[in-house]
mmCIF file of C-alpha atoms in Angstrom:
data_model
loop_
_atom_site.group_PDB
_atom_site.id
_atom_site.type_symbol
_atom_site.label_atom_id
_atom_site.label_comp_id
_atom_site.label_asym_id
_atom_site.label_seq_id
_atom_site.Cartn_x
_atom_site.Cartn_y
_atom_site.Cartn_z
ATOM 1 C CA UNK W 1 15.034 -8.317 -14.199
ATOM 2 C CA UNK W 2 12.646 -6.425 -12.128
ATOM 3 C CA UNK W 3 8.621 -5.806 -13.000
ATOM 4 C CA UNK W 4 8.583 -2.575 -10.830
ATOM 5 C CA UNK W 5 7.548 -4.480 -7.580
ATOM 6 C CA UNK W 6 10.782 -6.178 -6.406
ATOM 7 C CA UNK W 7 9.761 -9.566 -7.846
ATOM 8 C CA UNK W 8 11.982 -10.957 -9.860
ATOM 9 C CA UNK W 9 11.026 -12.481 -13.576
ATOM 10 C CA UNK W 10 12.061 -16.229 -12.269
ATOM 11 C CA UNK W 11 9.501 -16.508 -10.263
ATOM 12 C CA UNK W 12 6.553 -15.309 -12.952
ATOM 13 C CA UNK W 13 8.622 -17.882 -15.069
ATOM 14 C CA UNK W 14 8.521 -20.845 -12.619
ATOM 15 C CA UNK W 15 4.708 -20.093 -12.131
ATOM 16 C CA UNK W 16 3.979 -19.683 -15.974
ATOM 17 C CA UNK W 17 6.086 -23.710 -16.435
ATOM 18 C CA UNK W 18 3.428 -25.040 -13.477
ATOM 19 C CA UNK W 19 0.280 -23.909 -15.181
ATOM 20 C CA UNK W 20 -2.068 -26.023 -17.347
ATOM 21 C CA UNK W 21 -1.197 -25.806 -20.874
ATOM 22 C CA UNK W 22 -3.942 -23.821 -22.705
ATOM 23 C CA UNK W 23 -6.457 -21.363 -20.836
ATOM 24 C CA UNK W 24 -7.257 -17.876 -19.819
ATOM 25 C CA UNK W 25 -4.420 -16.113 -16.835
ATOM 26 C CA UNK W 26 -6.674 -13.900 -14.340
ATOM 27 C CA UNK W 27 -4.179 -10.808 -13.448
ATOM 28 C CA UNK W 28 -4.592 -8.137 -11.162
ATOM 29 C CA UNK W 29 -2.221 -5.895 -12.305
ATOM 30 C CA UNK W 30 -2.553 -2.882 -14.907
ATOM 31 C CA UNK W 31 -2.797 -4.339 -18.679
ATOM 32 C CA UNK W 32 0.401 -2.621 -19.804
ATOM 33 C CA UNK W 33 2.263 -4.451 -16.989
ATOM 34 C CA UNK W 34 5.289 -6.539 -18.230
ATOM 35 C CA UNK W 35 3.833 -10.073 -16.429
ATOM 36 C CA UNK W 36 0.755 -9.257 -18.889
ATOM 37 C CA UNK W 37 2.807 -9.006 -21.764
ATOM 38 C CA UNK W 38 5.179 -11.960 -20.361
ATOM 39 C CA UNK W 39 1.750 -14.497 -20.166
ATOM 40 C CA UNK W 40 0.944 -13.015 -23.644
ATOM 41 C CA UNK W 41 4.224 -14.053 -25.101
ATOM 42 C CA UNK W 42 4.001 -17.139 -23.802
ATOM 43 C CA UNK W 43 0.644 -17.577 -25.597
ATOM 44 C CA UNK W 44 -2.224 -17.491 -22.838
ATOM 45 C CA UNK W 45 -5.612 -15.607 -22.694
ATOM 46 C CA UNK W 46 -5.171 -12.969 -20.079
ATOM 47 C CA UNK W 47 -8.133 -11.105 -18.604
ATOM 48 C CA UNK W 48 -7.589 -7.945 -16.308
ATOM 49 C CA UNK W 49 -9.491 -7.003 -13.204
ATOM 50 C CA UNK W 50 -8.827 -3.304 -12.516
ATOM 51 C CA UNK W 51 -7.939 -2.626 -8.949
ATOM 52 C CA UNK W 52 -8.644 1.577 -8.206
ATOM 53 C CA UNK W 53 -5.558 2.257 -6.450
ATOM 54 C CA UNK W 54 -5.405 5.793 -6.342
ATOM 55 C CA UNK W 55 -4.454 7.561 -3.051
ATOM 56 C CA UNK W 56 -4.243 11.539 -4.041
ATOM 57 C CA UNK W 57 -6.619 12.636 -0.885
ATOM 58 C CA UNK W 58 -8.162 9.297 -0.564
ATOM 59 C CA UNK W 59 -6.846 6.629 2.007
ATOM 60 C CA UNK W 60 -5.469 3.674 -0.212
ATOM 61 C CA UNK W 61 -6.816 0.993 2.112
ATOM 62 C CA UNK W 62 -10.492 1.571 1.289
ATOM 63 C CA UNK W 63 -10.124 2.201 -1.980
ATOM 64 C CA UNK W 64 -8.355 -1.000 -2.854
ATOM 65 C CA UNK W 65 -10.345 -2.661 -0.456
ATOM 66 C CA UNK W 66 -13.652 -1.777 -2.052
ATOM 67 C CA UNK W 67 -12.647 -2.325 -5.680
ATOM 68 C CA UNK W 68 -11.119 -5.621 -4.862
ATOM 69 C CA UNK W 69 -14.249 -6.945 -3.114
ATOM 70 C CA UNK W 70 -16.618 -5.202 -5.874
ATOM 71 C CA UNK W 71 -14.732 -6.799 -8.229
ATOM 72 C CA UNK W 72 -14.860 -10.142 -6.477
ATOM 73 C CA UNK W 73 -18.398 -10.358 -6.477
ATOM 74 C CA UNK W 74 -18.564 -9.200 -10.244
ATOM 75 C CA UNK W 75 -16.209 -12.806 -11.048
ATOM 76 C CA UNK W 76 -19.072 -15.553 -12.238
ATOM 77 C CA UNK W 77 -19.035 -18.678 -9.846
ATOM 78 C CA UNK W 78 -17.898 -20.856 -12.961
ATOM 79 C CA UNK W 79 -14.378 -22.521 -13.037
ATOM 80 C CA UNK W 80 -12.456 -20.262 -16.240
ATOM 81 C CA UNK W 81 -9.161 -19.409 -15.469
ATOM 82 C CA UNK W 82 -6.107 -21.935 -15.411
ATOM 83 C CA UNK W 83 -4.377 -19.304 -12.806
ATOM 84 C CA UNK W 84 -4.683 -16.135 -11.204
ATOM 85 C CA UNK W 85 -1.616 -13.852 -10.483
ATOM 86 C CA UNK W 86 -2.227 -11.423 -7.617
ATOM 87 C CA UNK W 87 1.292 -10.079 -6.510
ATOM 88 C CA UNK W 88 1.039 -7.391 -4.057
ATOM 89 C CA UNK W 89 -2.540 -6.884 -4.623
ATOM 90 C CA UNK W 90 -4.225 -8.173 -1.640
ATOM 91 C CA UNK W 91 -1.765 -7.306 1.377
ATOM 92 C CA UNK W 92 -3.997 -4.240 1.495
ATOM 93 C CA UNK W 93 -6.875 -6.637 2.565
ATOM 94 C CA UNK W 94 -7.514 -7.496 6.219
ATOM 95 C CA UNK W 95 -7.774 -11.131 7.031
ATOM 96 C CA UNK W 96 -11.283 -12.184 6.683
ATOM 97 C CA UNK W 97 -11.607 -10.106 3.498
ATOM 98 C CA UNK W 98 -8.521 -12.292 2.434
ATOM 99 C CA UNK W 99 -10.281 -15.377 3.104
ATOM 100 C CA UNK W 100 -13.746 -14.142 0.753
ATOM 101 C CA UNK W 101 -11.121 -13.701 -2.189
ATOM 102 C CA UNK W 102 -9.165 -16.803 -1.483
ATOM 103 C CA UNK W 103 -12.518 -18.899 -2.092
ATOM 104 C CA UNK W 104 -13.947 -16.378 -5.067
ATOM 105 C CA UNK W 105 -10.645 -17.874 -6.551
ATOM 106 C CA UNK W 106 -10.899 -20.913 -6.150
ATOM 107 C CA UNK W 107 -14.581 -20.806 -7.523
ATOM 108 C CA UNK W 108 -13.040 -19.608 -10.256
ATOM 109 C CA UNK W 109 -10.639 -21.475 -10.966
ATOM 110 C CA UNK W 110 -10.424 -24.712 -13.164
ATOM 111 C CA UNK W 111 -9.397 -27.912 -11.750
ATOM 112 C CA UNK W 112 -5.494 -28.364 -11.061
ATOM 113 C CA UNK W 113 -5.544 -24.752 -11.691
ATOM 114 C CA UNK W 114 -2.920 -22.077 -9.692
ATOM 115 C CA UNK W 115 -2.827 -19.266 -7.748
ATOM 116 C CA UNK W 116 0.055 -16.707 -6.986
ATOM 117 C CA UNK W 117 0.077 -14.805 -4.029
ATOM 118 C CA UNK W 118 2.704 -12.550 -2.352
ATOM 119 C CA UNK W 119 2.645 -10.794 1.032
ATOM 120 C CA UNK W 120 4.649 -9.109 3.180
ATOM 121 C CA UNK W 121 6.632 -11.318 5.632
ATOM 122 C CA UNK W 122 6.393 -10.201 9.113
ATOM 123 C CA UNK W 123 4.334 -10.668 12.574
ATOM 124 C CA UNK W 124 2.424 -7.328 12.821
ATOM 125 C CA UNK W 125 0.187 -5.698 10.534
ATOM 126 C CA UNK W 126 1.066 -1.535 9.891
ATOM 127 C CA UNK W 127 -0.385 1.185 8.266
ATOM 128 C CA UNK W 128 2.209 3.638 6.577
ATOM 129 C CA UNK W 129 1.884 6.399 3.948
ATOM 130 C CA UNK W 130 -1.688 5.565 3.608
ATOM 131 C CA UNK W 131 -1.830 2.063 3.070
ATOM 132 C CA UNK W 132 -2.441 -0.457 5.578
ATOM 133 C CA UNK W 133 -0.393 -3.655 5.137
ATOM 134 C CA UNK W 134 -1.348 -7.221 6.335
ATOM 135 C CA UNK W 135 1.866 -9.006 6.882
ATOM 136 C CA UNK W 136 1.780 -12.685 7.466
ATOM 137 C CA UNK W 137 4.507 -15.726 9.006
ATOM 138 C CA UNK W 138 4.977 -18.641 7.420
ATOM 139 C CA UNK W 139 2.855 -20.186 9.627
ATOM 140 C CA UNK W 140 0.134 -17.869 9.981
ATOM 141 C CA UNK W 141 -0.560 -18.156 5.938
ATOM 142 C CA UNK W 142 -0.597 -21.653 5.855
ATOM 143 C CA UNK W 143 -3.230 -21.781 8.500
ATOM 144 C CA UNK W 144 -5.271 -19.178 6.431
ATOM 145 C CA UNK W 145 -4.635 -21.366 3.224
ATOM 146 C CA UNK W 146 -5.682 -24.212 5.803
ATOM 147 C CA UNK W 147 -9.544 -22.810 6.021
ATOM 148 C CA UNK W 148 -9.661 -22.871 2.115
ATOM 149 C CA UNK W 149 -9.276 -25.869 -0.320
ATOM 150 C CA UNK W 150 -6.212 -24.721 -1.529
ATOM 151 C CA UNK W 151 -3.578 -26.673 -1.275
ATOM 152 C CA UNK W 152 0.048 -25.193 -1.161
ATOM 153 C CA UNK W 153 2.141 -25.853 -4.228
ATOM 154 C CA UNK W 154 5.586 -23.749 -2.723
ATOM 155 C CA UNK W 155 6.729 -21.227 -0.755
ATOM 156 C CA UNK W 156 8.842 -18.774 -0.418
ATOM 157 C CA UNK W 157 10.148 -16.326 1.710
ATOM 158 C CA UNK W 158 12.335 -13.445 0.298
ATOM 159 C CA UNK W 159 13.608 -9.834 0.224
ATOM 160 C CA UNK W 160 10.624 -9.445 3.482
ATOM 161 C CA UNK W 161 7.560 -11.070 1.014
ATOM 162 C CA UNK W 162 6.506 -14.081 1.470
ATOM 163 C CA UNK W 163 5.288 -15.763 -2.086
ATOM 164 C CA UNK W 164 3.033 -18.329 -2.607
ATOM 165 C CA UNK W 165 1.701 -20.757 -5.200
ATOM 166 C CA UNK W 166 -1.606 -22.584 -4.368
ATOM 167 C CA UNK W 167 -3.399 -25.708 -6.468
ATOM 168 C CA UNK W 168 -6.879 -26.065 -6.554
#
C-alpha cells in the first residue's frame, strides 16, 4: 500500500516501532494524509506544519522554500516532539537551507527522539516542471548529516529516493 508518494506503508511502520513510546509526531504533510491518520491509530499526538505548495503561476521552489523556513523559525527552541516525518518535503530545499532545518529539528526534538527524511537519489540537482529538486548520494547525505548531531539510525536507497532515519 501506497500513501500517494511512492513510499510504501512498511517503512512509516518500521519508523512508527523505533519511536519513543508516548509523545507528540511533528508531520509535514497535509492533516488528511493517511501517515497522519496511521500515527493517530497508533495512538500518538500529531501536530501539522502546513507547507504552501501551490504552483498555479507561482514557481514551486520559492514557495515551499519560504513556508518551510517561515515555518522553521515559528518551531519554539524546546525539545517536544518524539519524531518528525518529513517525506518528500525538503528535496525542494537547497543545501544550506537543508542544514538550518536539520538543526531546527533537532532543537526540537526530545532526547533519543527520530527523524525521517527522504530524498531523491542521484548526483545532480534539476529543476523540472517548476520545482527544483536537490538529489543527494549516499555519501553526500551522510556528510550533510555529519555537520549536524544527528546520528544515522538506517538507510535506504530505493525506487531513486534515498530514505533516512536519524536519532538525536
Amino acid at each position: 500500500m501506497y500513501d500517494g508518494t511512492s513510499i510504501k506503508l512498511e517503512e512509516v511502520n518500521n519508523f512508527e516501532k523505533k519511536l519513543l513510546k508516548h509523545g507528540k509526531i511533528l508531520t509535514l504533510k497535509p492533516k488528511g494524509d493517511i501517515i497522519n491518520s496511521f500515527f493517530l491509530e497508533k495512538g500518538h499526538n500529531v501536530e501539522h506544519l502546513k507547507v504552501d505548495s501551490k504552483s498555479n503561476d507561482e514557481i514551486y521552489e520559492v514557495i515551499a522554500k519560504e513556508s518551510i523556513i517561515k515555518t522553521m523559525r515559528g518551531l519554539k527552541d524546546r525539545e517536544r516532539f518524539i519524531g518528525i516525518w518529513a517525506l518528500d518535503t525538503l528535496l525542494h530545499l537547497d543545501r544550506l537551507d537543508l542544514y538550518y532545518v536539520l538543526n531546527k529539528f533537532y532543537q526540537v526534538l526530545v532526547e533519543k527522539g527520530l527523524l525521517y527524511l527522504s530524498f531523491r537519489s542521484g548526483e545532480k540537482d534539476y529543476f523540472k516542471e517548476g520545482r527544483w529538486n536537490t538529489c543527494f548520494t549516499e555519501k553526500e547525505l551522510i556528510d550533510l548529516v555529519g555537520f549536524t548531531d544527528f546520528d544515522i539510525l538506517e538507510m535506504s536507497n530505493q525506487d531513486d529516493y534515498i530514505n533516512v532515519i536519524l536519532k538525536k
